[in-house]
Amino acid sequence: MTLGEALKKARKQLGLNQSEMSSNVISTAFYSKVERGEYDLDTMKLIKILTIHQINPIKFFKQIVPLSFQRVANDFYSHDEIHEQILTAFTKQDLIKIEAIQKY
C-alpha cells in the first residue's frame, strides 16, 4: 500500500473529508495530491497529521513499509519502543532522529 492509499484509508475510517484530514498542516490541494500519489509528504507533517487524529504511527507505517522492514524493526525494537522514539523525536522536532528511524 502506498502512503496516499494508507492516508485515504485512515481518513475514510475516521469519516473525514480531505480538508479535515489535512488539519491546516498542509493545504487541502496538496493533501489531495499526496493521496493520489502525485506528491510525497514530509515526515514531520505526516506525523503531525497522524498525531492530530490519534492514529498510531506504528500501525500506520506497517501498512506502507515492506515486510522486510517490519522484520528488521522487530529485531531491533519492540513496537512500543519505536512508537516512543517516533513521538519523542517529533515532539523535540529532531529531524536527524526521525531520519534515522526511517532508515531501519
PDB file of C-alpha atoms in Angstrom:
ATOM      1  CA  MET A   1       0.000   0.000   0.000  1.00  0.00           C
ATOM      2  CA  THR A   2       1.281   3.479  -0.810  1.00  0.00           C
ATOM      3  CA  LEU A   3       1.403   6.397   1.604  1.00  0.00           C
ATOM      4  CA  GLY A   4      -1.503   8.053  -0.198  1.00  0.00           C
ATOM      5  CA  GLU A   5      -3.614   4.904  -0.084  1.00  0.00           C
ATOM      6  CA  ALA A   6      -2.927   4.482   3.637  1.00  0.00           C
ATOM      7  CA  LEU A   7      -3.859   8.108   4.351  1.00  0.00           C
ATOM      8  CA  LYS A   8      -7.060   7.793   2.338  1.00  0.00           C
ATOM      9  CA  LYS A   9      -7.976   4.581   4.148  1.00  0.00           C
ATOM     10  CA  ALA A  10      -7.368   6.204   7.557  1.00  0.00           C
ATOM     11  CA  ARG A  11      -9.304   9.318   6.542  1.00  0.00           C
ATOM     12  CA  LYS A  12     -12.305   7.314   5.388  1.00  0.00           C
ATOM     13  CA  GLN A  13     -12.236   5.203   8.567  1.00  0.00           C
ATOM     14  CA  LEU A  14     -12.366   8.423  10.582  1.00  0.00           C
ATOM     15  CA  GLY A  15     -15.187   9.781   8.426  1.00  0.00           C
ATOM     16  CA  LEU A  16     -13.249  12.904   7.485  1.00  0.00           C
ATOM     17  CA  ASN A  17     -13.010  14.861   4.262  1.00  0.00           C
ATOM     18  CA  GLN A  18      -9.613  15.851   2.865  1.00  0.00           C
ATOM     19  CA  SER A  19      -9.753  19.325   4.384  1.00  0.00           C
ATOM     20  CA  GLU A  20     -10.439  17.923   7.847  1.00  0.00           C
ATOM     21  CA  MET A  21      -7.697  15.315   7.487  1.00  0.00           C
ATOM     22  CA  SER A  22      -5.086  17.842   6.382  1.00  0.00           C
ATOM     23  CA  SER A  23      -5.921  19.836   9.549  1.00  0.00           C
ATOM     24  CA  ASN A  24      -4.250  23.026   8.302  1.00  0.00           C
ATOM     25  CA  VAL A  25      -0.914  21.190   8.442  1.00  0.00           C
ATOM     26  CA  ILE A  26      -0.818  21.281   4.644  1.00  0.00           C
ATOM     27  CA  SER A  27      -3.239  22.663   2.096  1.00  0.00           C
ATOM     28  CA  THR A  28      -6.183  20.538   1.047  1.00  0.00           C
ATOM     29  CA  ALA A  29      -4.956  20.667  -2.557  1.00  0.00           C
ATOM     30  CA  PHE A  30      -1.520  19.372  -1.557  1.00  0.00           C
ATOM     31  CA  TYR A  31      -3.076  16.690   0.643  1.00  0.00           C
ATOM     32  CA  SER A  32      -5.249  15.564  -2.266  1.00  0.00           C
ATOM     33  CA  LYS A  33      -2.148  15.119  -4.418  1.00  0.00           C
ATOM     34  CA  VAL A  34      -0.480  13.081  -1.664  1.00  0.00           C
ATOM     35  CA  GLU A  35      -3.485  10.754  -1.554  1.00  0.00           C
ATOM     36  CA  ARG A  36      -3.294  10.370  -5.339  1.00  0.00           C
ATOM     37  CA  GLY A  37       0.428   9.600  -5.148  1.00  0.00           C
ATOM     38  CA  GLU A  38       1.469  12.706  -7.051  1.00  0.00           C
ATOM     39  CA  TYR A  39       3.401  14.230  -4.125  1.00  0.00           C
ATOM     40  CA  ASP A  40       5.245  12.878  -1.113  1.00  0.00           C
ATOM     41  CA  LEU A  41       4.698  14.204   2.366  1.00  0.00           C
ATOM     42  CA  ASP A  42       7.405  15.481   4.689  1.00  0.00           C
ATOM     43  CA  THR A  43       7.838  13.126   7.664  1.00  0.00           C
ATOM     44  CA  MET A  44       7.216  15.819  10.272  1.00  0.00           C
ATOM     45  CA  LYS A  45       3.975  16.877   8.614  1.00  0.00           C
ATOM     46  CA  LEU A  46       2.837  13.273   8.247  1.00  0.00           C
ATOM     47  CA  ILE A  47       3.470  12.552  11.918  1.00  0.00           C
ATOM     48  CA  LYS A  48       1.691  15.774  12.868  1.00  0.00           C
ATOM     49  CA  ILE A  49      -1.393  14.737  10.866  1.00  0.00           C
ATOM     50  CA  LEU A  50      -1.308  11.257  12.414  1.00  0.00           C
ATOM     51  CA  THR A  51      -0.946  12.719  15.908  1.00  0.00           C
ATOM     52  CA  ILE A  52      -3.796  15.207  15.458  1.00  0.00           C
ATOM     53  CA  HIS A  53      -6.108  12.355  14.504  1.00  0.00           C
ATOM     54  CA  GLN A  54      -4.748   9.974  17.155  1.00  0.00           C
ATOM     55  CA  ILE A  55      -3.542   7.488  14.530  1.00  0.00           C
ATOM     56  CA  ASN A  56      -0.887   5.117  15.849  1.00  0.00           C
ATOM     57  CA  PRO A  57       2.203   5.790  13.697  1.00  0.00           C
ATOM     58  CA  ILE A  58       3.484   2.220  14.004  1.00  0.00           C
ATOM     59  CA  LYS A  59       0.233   0.687  12.804  1.00  0.00           C
ATOM     60  CA  PHE A  60       0.062   3.285  10.052  1.00  0.00           C
ATOM     61  CA  PHE A  61       3.627   2.732   8.843  1.00  0.00           C
ATOM     62  CA  LYS A  62       3.204  -1.046   8.903  1.00  0.00           C
ATOM     63  CA  GLN A  63       0.660  -0.630   6.105  1.00  0.00           C
ATOM     64  CA  ILE A  64       3.118   1.081   3.799  1.00  0.00           C
ATOM     65  CA  VAL A  65       6.514  -0.406   4.569  1.00  0.00           C
ATOM     66  CA  PRO A  66       7.761  -3.634   3.023  1.00  0.00           C
ATOM     67  CA  LEU A  67       7.615  -6.780   5.137  1.00  0.00           C
ATOM     68  CA  SER A  68      11.431  -6.888   5.185  1.00  0.00           C
ATOM     69  CA  PHE A  69      11.475  -3.544   7.020  1.00  0.00           C
ATOM     70  CA  GLN A  70       8.979  -4.827   9.565  1.00  0.00           C
ATOM     71  CA  ARG A  71      11.175  -7.841  10.291  1.00  0.00           C
ATOM     72  CA  VAL A  72      14.254  -5.644  10.767  1.00  0.00           C
ATOM     73  CA  ALA A  73      12.376  -3.242  13.009  1.00  0.00           C
ATOM     74  CA  ASN A  74      11.019  -6.108  15.082  1.00  0.00           C
ATOM     75  CA  ASP A  75      14.549  -7.449  15.535  1.00  0.00           C
ATOM     76  CA  PHE A  76      15.837  -4.152  16.929  1.00  0.00           C
ATOM     77  CA  TYR A  77      12.896  -2.657  18.768  1.00  0.00           C
ATOM     78  CA  SER A  78       9.534  -3.579  20.145  1.00  0.00           C
ATOM     79  CA  HIS A  79       6.636  -1.666  18.610  1.00  0.00           C
ATOM     80  CA  ASP A  80       6.243   0.363  21.788  1.00  0.00           C
ATOM     81  CA  GLU A  81       9.893   1.415  21.683  1.00  0.00           C
ATOM     82  CA  ILE A  82       9.654   2.517  18.054  1.00  0.00           C
ATOM     83  CA  HIS A  83       6.414   4.374  18.760  1.00  0.00           C
ATOM     84  CA  GLU A  84       8.017   6.118  21.717  1.00  0.00           C
ATOM     85  CA  GLN A  85      11.089   7.053  19.658  1.00  0.00           C
ATOM     86  CA  ILE A  86       8.951   8.496  16.869  1.00  0.00           C
ATOM     87  CA  LEU A  87       6.812  10.537  19.250  1.00  0.00           C
ATOM     88  CA  THR A  88       9.840  11.772  21.202  1.00  0.00           C
ATOM     89  CA  ALA A  89      11.670  12.779  18.027  1.00  0.00           C
ATOM     90  CA  PHE A  90       8.546  14.508  16.720  1.00  0.00           C
ATOM     91  CA  THR A  91       7.991  16.383  19.980  1.00  0.00           C
ATOM     92  CA  LYS A  92      11.598  17.564  20.002  1.00  0.00           C
ATOM     93  CA  GLN A  93      11.436  18.185  16.231  1.00  0.00           C
ATOM     94  CA  ASP A  94      14.592  16.085  15.954  1.00  0.00           C
ATOM     95  CA  LEU A  95      14.810  15.587  12.192  1.00  0.00           C
ATOM     96  CA  ILE A  96      18.048  13.624  12.446  1.00  0.00           C
ATOM     97  CA  LYS A  97      16.447  11.083  14.796  1.00  0.00           C
ATOM     98  CA  ILE A  98      13.354  10.787  12.591  1.00  0.00           C
ATOM     99  CA  GLU A  99      15.518  10.176   9.545  1.00  0.00           C
ATOM    100  CA  ALA A 100      17.497   7.539  11.485  1.00  0.00           C
ATOM    101  CA  ILE A 101      14.265   5.789  12.498  1.00  0.00           C
ATOM    102  CA  GLN A 102      13.134   5.825   8.861  1.00  0.00           C
ATOM    103  CA  LYS A 103      16.304   4.040   7.765  1.00  0.00           C
ATOM    104  CA  TYR A 104      15.647   0.965   9.924  1.00  0.00           C
TER     105      TYR A 104
END
